[in-house]
Short mmCIF file of C-alpha atoms in Angstrom, two decimals:
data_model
loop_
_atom_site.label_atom_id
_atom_site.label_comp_id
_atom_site.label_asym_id
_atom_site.label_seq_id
_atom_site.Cartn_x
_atom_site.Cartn_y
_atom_site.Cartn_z
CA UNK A 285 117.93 49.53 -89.71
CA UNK A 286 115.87 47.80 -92.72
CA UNK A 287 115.42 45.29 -90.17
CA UNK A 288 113.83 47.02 -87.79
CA UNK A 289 111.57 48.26 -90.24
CA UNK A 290 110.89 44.86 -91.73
CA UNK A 291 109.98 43.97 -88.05
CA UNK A 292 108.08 46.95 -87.58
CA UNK A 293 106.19 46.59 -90.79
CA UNK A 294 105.57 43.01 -89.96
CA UNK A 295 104.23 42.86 -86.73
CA UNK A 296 101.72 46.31 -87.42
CA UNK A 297 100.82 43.93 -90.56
CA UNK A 298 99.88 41.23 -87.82
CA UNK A 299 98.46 42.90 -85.03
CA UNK A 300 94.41 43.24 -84.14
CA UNK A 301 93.70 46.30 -85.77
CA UNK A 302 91.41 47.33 -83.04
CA UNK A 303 94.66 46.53 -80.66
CA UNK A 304 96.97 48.50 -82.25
CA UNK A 305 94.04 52.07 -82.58
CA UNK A 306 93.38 51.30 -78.76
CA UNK A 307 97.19 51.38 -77.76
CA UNK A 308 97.35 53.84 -79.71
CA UNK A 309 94.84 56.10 -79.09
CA UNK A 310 95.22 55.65 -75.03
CA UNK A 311 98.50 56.76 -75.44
CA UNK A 312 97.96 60.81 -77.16
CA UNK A 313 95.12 60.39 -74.63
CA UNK A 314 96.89 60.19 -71.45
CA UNK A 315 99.43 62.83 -73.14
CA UNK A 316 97.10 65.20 -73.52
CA UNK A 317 95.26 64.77 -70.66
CA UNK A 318 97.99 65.27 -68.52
CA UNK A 319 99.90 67.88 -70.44
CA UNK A 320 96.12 69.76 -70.28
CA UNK A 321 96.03 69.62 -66.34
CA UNK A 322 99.68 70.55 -66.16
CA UNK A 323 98.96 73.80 -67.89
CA UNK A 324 95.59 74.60 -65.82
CA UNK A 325 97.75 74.27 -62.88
CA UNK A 326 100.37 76.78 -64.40
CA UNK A 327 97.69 79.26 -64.71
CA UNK A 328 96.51 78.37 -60.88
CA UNK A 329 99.53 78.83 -59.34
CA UNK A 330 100.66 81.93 -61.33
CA UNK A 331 97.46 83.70 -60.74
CA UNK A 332 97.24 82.07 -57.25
CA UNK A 333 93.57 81.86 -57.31
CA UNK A 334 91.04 79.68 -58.61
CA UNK A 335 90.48 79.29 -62.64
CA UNK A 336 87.35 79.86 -64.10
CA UNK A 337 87.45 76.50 -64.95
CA UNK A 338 88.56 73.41 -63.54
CA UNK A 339 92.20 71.82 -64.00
CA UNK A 340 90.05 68.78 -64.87
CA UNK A 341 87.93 70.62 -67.84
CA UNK A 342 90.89 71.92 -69.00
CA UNK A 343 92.37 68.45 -69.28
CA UNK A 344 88.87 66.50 -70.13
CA UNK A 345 88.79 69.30 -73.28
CA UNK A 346 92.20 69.03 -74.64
CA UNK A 347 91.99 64.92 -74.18
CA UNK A 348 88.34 65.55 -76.31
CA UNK A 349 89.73 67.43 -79.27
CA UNK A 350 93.01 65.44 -79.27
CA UNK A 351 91.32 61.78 -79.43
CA UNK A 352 87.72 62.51 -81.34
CA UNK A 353 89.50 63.34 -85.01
CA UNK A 354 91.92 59.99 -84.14
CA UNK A 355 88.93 58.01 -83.42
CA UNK A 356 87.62 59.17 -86.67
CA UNK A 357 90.78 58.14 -88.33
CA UNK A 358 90.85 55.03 -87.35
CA UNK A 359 87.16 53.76 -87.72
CA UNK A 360 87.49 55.01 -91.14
CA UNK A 361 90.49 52.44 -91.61
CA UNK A 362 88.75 49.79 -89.98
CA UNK A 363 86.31 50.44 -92.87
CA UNK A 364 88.82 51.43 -95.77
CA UNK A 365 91.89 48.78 -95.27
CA UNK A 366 90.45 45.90 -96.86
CA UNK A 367 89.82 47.57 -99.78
CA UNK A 368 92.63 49.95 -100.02
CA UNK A 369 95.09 47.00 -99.18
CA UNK A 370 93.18 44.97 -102.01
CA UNK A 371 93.85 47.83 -104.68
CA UNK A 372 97.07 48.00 -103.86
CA UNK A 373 97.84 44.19 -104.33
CA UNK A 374 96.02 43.93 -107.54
CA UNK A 375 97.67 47.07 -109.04
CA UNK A 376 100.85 44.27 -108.39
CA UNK A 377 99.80 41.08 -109.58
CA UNK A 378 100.85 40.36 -112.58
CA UNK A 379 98.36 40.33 -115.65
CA UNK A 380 97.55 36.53 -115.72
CA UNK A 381 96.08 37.12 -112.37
CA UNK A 382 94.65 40.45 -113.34
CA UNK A 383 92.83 39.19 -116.19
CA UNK A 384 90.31 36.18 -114.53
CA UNK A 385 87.00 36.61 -114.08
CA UNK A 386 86.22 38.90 -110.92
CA UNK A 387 84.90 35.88 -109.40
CA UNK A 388 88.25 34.14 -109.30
CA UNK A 389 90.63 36.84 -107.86
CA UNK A 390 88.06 37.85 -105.45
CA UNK A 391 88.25 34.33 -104.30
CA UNK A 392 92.67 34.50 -104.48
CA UNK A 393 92.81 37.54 -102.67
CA UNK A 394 90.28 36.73 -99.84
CA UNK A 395 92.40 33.01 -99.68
CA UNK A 396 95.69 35.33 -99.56
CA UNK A 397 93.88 37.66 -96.60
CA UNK A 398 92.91 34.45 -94.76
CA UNK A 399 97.08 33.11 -95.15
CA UNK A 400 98.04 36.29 -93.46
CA UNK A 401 96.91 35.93 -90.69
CA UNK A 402 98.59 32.52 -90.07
CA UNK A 403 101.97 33.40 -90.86
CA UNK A 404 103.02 30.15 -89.34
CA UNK A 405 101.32 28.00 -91.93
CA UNK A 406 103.71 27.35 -95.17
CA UNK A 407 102.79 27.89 -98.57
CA UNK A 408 103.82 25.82 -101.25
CA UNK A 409 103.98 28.03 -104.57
CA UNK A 410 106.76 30.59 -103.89
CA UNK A 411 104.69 33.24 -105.57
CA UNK A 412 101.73 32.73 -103.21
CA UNK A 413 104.37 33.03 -100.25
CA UNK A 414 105.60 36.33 -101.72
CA UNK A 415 101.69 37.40 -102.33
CA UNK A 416 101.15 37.01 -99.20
CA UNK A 417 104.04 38.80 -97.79
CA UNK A 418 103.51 41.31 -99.98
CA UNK A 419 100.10 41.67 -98.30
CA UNK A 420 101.34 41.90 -94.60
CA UNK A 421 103.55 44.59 -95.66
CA UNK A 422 100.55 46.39 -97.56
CA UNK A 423 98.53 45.79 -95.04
CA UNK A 424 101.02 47.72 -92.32
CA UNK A 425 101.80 50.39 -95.08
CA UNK A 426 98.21 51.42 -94.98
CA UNK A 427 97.85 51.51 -91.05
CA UNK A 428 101.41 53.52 -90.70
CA UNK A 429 99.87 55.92 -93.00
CA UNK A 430 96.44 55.59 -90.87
CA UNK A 431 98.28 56.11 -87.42
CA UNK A 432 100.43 59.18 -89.18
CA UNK A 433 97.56 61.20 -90.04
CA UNK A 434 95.50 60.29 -86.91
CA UNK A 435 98.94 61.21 -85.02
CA UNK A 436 98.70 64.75 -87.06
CA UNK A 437 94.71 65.39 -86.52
CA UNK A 438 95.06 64.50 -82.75
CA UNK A 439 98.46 67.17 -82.61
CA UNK A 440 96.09 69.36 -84.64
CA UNK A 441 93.10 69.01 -82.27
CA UNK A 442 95.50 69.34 -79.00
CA UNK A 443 97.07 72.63 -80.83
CA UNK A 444 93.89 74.31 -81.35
CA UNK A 445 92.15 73.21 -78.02
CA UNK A 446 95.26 74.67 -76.24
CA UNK A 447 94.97 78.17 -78.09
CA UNK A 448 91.51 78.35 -75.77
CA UNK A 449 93.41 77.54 -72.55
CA UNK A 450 93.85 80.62 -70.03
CA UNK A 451 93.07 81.29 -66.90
CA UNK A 452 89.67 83.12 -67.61
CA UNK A 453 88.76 80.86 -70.05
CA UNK A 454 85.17 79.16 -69.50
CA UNK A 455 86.35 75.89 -70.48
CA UNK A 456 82.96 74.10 -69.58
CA UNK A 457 81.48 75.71 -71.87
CA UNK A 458 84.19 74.76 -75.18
CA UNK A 459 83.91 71.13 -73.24
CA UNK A 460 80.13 71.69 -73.67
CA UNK A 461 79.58 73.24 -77.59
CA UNK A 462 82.39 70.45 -78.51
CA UNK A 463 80.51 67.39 -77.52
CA UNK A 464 77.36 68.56 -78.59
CA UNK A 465 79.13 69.20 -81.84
CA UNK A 466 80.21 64.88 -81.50
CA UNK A 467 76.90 64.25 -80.93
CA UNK A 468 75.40 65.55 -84.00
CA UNK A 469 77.98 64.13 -86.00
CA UNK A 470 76.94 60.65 -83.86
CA UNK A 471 73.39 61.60 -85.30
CA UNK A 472 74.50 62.15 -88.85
CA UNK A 473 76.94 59.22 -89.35
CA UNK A 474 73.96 57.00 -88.14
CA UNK A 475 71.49 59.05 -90.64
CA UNK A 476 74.16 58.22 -93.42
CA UNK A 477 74.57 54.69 -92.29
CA UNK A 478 70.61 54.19 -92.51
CA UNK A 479 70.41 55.91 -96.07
CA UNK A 480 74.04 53.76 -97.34
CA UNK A 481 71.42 51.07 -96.52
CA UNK A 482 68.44 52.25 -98.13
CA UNK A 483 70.04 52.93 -101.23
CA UNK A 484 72.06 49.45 -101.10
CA UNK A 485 68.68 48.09 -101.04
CA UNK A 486 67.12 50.17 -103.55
CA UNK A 487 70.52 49.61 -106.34
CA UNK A 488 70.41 45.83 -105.95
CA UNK A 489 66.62 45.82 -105.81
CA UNK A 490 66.39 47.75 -109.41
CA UNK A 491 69.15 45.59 -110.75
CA UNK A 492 66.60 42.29 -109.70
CA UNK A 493 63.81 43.67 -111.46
CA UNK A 494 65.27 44.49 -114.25
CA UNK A 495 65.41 40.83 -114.60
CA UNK A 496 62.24 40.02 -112.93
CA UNK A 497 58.76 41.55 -113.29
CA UNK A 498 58.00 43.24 -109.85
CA UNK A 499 54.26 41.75 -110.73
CA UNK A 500 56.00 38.10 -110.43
CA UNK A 501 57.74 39.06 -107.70
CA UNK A 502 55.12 40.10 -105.16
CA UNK A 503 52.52 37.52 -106.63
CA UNK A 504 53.89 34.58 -107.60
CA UNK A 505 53.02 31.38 -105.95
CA UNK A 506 56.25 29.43 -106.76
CA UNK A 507 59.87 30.28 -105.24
CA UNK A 508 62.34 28.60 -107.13
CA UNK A 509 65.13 30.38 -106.86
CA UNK A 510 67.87 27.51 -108.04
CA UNK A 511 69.25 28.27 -111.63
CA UNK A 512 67.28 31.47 -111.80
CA UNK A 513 63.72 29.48 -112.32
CA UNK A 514 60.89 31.05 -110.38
CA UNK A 515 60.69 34.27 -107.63
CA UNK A 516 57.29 34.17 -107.07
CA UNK A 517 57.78 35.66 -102.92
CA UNK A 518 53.94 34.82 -101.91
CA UNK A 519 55.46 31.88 -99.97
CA UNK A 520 57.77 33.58 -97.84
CA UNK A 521 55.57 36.34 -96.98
CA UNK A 522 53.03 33.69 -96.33
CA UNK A 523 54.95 32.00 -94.46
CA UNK A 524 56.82 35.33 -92.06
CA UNK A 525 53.17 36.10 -91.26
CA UNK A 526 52.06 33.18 -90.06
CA UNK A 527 55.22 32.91 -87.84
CA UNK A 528 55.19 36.77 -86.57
CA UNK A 529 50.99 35.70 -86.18
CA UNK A 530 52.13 32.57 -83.69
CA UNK A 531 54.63 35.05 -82.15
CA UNK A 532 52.33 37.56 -80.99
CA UNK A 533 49.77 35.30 -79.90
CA UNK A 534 52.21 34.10 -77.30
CA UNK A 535 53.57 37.45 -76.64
CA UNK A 536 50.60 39.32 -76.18
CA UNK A 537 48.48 38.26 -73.74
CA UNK A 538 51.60 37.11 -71.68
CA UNK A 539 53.30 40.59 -71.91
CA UNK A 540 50.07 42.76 -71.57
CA UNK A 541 49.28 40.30 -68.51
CA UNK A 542 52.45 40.55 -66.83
CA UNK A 543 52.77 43.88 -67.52
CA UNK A 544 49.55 44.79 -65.59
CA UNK A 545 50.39 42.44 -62.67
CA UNK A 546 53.56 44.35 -62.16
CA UNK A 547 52.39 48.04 -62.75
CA UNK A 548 49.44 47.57 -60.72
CA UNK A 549 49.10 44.66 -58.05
CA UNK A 550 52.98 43.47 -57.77
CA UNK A 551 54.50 45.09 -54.62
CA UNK A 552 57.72 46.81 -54.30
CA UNK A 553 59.65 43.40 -53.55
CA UNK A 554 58.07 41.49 -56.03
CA UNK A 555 58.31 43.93 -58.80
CA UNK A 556 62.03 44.62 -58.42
CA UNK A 557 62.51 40.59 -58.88
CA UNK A 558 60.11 39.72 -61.14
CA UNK A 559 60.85 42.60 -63.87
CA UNK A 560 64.59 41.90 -64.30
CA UNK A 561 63.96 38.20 -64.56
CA UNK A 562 61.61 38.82 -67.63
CA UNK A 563 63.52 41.35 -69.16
CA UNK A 564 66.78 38.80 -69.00
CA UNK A 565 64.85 36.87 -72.05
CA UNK A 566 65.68 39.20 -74.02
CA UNK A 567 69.40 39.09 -73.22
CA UNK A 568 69.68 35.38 -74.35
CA UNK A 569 71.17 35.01 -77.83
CA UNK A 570 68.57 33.91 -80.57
CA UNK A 571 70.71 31.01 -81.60
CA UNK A 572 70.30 29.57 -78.16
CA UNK A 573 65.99 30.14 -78.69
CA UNK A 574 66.84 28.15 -81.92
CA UNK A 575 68.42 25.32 -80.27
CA UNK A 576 65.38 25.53 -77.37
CA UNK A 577 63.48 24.92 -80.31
CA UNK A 578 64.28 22.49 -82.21
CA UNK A 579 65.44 20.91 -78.85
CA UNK A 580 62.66 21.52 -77.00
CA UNK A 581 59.65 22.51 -78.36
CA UNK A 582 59.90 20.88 -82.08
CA UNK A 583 60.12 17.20 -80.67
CA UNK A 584 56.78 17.14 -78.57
CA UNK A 585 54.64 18.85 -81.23
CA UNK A 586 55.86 16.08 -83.73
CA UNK A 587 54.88 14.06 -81.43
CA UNK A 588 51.42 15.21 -80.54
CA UNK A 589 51.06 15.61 -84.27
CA UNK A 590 51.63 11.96 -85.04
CA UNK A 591 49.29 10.58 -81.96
CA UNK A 592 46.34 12.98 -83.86
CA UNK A 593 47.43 11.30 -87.08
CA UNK A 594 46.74 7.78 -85.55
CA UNK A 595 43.09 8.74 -85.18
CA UNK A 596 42.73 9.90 -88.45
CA UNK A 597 40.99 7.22 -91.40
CA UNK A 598 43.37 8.39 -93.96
CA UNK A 599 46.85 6.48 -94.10
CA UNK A 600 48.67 9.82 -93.61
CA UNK A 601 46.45 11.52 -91.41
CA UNK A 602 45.65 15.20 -91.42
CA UNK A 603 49.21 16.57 -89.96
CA UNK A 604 52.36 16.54 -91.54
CA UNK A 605 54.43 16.29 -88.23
CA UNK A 606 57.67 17.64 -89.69
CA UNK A 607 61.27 17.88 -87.16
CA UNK A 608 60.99 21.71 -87.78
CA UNK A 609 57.68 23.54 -87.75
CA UNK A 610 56.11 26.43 -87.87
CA UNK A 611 54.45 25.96 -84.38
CA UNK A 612 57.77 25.60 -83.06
CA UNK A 613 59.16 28.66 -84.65
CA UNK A 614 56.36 30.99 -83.40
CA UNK A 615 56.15 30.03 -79.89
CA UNK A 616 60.23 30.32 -79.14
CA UNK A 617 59.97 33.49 -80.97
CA UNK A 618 56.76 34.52 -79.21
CA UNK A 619 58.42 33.82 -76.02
CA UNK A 620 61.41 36.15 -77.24
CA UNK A 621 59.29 38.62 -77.66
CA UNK A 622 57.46 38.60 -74.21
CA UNK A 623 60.10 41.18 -72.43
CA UNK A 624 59.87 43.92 -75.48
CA UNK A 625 55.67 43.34 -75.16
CA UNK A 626 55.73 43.22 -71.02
CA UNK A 627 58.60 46.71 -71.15
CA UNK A 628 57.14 48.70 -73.29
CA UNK A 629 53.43 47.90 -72.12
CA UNK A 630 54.50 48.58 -68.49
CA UNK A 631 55.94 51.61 -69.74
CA UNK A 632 52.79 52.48 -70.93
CA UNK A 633 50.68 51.60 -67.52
CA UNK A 634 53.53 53.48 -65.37
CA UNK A 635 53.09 56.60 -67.47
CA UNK A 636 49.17 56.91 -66.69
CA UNK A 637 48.90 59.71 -64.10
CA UNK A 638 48.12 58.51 -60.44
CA UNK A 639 45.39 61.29 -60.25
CA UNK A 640 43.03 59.33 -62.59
CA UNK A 641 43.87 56.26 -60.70
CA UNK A 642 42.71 57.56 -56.98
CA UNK A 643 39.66 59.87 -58.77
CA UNK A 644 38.51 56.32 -60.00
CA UNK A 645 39.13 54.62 -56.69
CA UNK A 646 37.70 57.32 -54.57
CA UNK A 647 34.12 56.77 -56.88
CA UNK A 648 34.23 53.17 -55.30
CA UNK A 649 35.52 52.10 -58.61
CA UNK A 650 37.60 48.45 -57.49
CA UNK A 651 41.12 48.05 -58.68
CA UNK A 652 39.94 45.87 -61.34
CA UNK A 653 37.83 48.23 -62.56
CA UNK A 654 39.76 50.68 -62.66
CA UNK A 655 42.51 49.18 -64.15
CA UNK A 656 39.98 47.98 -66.96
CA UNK A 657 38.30 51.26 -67.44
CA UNK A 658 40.63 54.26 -66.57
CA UNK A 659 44.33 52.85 -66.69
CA UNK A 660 43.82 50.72 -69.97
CA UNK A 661 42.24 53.60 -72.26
CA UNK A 662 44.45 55.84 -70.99
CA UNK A 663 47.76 53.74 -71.66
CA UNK A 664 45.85 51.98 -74.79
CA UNK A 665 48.09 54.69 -77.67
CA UNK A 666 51.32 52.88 -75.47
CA UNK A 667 50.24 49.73 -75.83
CA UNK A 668 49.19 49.40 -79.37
CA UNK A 669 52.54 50.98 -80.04
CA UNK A 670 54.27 48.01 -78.30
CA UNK A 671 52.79 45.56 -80.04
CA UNK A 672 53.16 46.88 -83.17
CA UNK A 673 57.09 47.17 -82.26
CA UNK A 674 56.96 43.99 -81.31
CA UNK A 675 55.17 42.62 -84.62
CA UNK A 676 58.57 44.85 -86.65
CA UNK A 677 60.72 42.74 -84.24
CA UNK A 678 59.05 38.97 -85.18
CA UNK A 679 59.34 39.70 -88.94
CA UNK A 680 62.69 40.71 -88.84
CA UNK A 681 63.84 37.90 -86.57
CA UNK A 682 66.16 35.16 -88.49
CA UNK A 683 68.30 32.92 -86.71
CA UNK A 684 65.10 31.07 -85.15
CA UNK A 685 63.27 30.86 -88.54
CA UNK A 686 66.13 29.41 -90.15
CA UNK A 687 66.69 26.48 -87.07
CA UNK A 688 63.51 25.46 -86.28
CA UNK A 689 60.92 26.77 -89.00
CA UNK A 690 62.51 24.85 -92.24
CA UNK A 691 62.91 25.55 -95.79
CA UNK A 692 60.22 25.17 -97.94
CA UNK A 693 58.69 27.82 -99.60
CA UNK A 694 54.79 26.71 -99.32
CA UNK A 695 51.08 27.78 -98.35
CA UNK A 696 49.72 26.01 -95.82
CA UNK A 697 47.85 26.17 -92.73
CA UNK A 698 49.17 23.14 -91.42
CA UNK A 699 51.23 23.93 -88.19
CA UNK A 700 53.19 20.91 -87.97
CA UNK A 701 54.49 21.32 -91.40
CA UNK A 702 57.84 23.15 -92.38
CA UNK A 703 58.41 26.11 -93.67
CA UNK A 704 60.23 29.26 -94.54
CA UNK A 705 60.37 33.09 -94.21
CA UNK A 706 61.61 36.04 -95.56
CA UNK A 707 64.67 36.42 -93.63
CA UNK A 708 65.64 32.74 -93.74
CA UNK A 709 65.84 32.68 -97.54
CA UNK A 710 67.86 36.16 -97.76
CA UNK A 711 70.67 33.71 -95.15
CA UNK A 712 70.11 30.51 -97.83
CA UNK A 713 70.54 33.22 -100.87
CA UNK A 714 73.37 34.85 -99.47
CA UNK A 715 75.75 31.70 -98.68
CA UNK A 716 77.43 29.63 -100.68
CA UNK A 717 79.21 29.56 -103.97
CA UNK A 718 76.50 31.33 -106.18
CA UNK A 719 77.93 34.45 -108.24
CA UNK A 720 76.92 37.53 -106.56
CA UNK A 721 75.75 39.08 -109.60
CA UNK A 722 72.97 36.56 -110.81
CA UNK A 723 69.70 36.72 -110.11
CA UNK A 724 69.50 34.39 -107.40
CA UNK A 725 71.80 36.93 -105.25
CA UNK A 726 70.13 40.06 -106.02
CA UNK A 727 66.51 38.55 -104.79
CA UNK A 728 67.92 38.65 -101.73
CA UNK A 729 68.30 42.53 -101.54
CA UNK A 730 64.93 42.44 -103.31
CA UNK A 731 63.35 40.42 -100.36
CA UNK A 732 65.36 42.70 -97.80
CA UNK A 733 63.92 45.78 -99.52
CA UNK A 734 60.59 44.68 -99.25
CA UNK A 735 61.31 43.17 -95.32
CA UNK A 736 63.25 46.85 -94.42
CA UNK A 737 59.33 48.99 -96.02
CA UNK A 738 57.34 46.45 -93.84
CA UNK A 739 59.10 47.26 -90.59
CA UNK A 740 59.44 50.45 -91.48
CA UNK A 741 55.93 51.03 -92.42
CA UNK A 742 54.89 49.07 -88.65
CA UNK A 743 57.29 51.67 -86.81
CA UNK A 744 56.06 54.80 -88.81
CA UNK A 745 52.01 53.19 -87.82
CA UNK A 746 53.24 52.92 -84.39
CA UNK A 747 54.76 56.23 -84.05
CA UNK A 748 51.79 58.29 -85.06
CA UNK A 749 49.66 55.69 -83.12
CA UNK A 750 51.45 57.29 -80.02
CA UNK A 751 51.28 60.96 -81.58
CA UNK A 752 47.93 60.77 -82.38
CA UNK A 753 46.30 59.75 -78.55
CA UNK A 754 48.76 62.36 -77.05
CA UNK A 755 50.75 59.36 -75.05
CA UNK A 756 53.12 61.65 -73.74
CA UNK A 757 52.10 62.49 -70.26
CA UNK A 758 53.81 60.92 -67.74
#
């Protein structure tokens, strides 16, 4: 018997979590399903006429109420067993361990985690083995315990969901009131998840300038960050602007453009073809617009850079002609950009009524025209609102930045020099061996604050852009 439950124990330890909840969960759901349909049937045949209700509400609501409070469960432990697991290991470490800097077990216990899950790899110390088999069996304590009272919350949903079964029950309308009652908890966890975030921000961001002046901060001219020396952020927002500039300068006359050509002249055929193709750019991973650029894009404009620095009567001629550059950067991100600019503007043009197209057409106004002086106004509040989203998405865009637009924190106009943003230095900051309590670490959640109000402030703009002009006819 202990046997079993060493191999029990063990192999829960092992296992995917997200395996072992899906198994899991699929099972009580077929159960109840079917043992909900079962009973409708009961009532059906008993009665022998039809239910208020169908057999398959009955068995839809029962599966509902059973799974939803095990789904709960078990997200919840996907969030709570590292930690929990970690407590409970440290609470058994002896005191030598116990007693280094935070730093140091943090570092023992994440190698430990790592060890568990390659079981077949052998361990030298005998104490590390039985650490880490300690730590499987932890590990599979906590999920036991997570499955147990998932098992009793789904039991307890199926008991009361079953208390509303009969056969004049209006099922539909439990089915109904239930998931609009998951969908407003959908809507709060999300709330909570934005304001966990906010005030993540907002904690690490006082703890940095209590170090820092907020004045130094936001106007310094020197980032430094490297043994705690200089913050000064001018640089990086200096240099996100310029790259979010480059990126809608690409995107915006291309997606307005397109955008028109498809709403308004494209036919049937063409549109159908033409609109999915676009929109597919923004289905491509950002890491693969990184390698494009520094690839694709980077190597000509070094190259262009360095035939204009021939001409020039100074030994090292006006360009810098850098591998990565901001030029690059902007136009693979501008081009990334194109499918939210051409959407959301066509979006916009669709939305225009067709009665103030034909009244301008049947004044002999020509398509042109009309498209330049009835359909543009009118879808203007739509438009505007796109680009602005589009600006929020550029400044918030990383993996590019940090590939092809560099690292150095400078003001320049140059285009063909390096670079870096806002977003690339909270990646630098954040890697590495650097304690996570020293300045250097915090500036990060200090730049992200600042990065999160911009965005936020562009959305808010953009929202009452659209409020304001009434854009919601359509």
């Amino acid at each position: 018997m202990e046997g079993v439950i060493d191999w029990l124990m063990e192999s829960v330890g092992l296992a995917p979590l997200a395996w072992f909840g899906f198994v899991f969960i699929a099972a009580m759901g077929m159960a109840s399903y079917t043992l909900g349909r079962i009973r409708a049937l009961s009532f059906q045949y008993e009665r022998l006429s039809p239910l208020r209700s169908s057999p398959t509400f009955h068995a839809i609501f029962l599966l509902v109420a059973t799974i939803v409070p095990m789904i709960a469960i078990f997200l919840m432990l996907a969030v709570l067993e590292g930690p929990i697991t970690r407590q409970l290991l440290i609470t058994e470490l002896p005191e030598r361990l116990t007693i280094l800097p935070r730093v140091q077990l943090n570092l023992y216990i994440e190698t430990l985690q790592t060890l568990a899950r390659q079981p077949e790899v052998s361990l030298a110390s005998v104490f590390d083995e039985a650490a880490r088999s300690r730590l499987i069996v932890l590990k599979a304590f906590v999920r036991l315990v997570g499955a147990l009272l998932a098992c009793l919350l789904g039991l307890a949903g199926f008991a009361v969901a079953r208390k509303f079964q009969s056969a004049d029950a209006h099922i539909q309308s439990y089915l109904e009131r239930l998931l609009r009652s998951l969908f407003f908890a959908s809507a709060a966890v999300a709330v909570a998840i934005t304001l966990g975030i906010v005030l993540s921000l907002a904690l690490e961001g006082l703890r940095f300038f209590s170090a820092v002046s907020p004045l130094d901060f936001l106007f310094g001219l020197t980032w430094n960050p490297q043994n705690n020396e200089a913050f000064g952020a001018v640089p990086l927002f200096f240099g996100t602007l310029v790259v979010a500039l480059i990126a809608m300068t690409v995107s915006a006359p291309i997606g307005i453009l397109s955008a028109i050509y498809l709403s308004e002249y494209a036919s049937r055929r063409t549109r159908q073809t033409f609109k999915p193709a676009i929109e597919v750019l923004a289905g491509i991973p950002t890491v693969v617009y990184g390698f494009f650029a520094i690839i694709v894009i980077a190597p000509p404009i070094r190259s262009v850079a360095r035939e204009v620095n021939s001409w020039s009567w100074t030994p090292d001629g006006f360009l810098a002609a850098q591998p990565n550059s901001v030029l690059a950067a902007g136009l693979v991100m501008g081009i990334m950009i194109i499918p939210f600019v051409s959407s959301l503007t066509d979006d916009a043009l669709q939305a225009v009524p067709q009665d103030l197209k034909n009244g301008s057409l049947s004044l002999g106004s020509t398509q042109s025209e009309m498209i330049r002086f009835v359909v543009l106004p009118a879808a203007a509040p739509g438009i505007a609102a796109a680009l602005l989203l589009a600006v929020s998405r550029a400044i918030g865009e990383t993996m590019i930045v940090v590939m092809a637009a560099g690292q150095r924190a400078q003001i320049t106009l140059d285009a063909t020099s390096d670079i870096t943003t806002v977003t690339a230095q909270i990646v630098t900051l954040l890697i590495g061996d650097s304690a996570f309590d020293s300045s250097k670490a915090m500036s990060a959640f200090a730049l992200g604050g600042v990065l999160f109000l911009v965005t936020l402030l562009f959305n808010l703009v953009a929202l009452r852009v659209v409020r304001r002009n009434g854009f919601s006819h359509g």
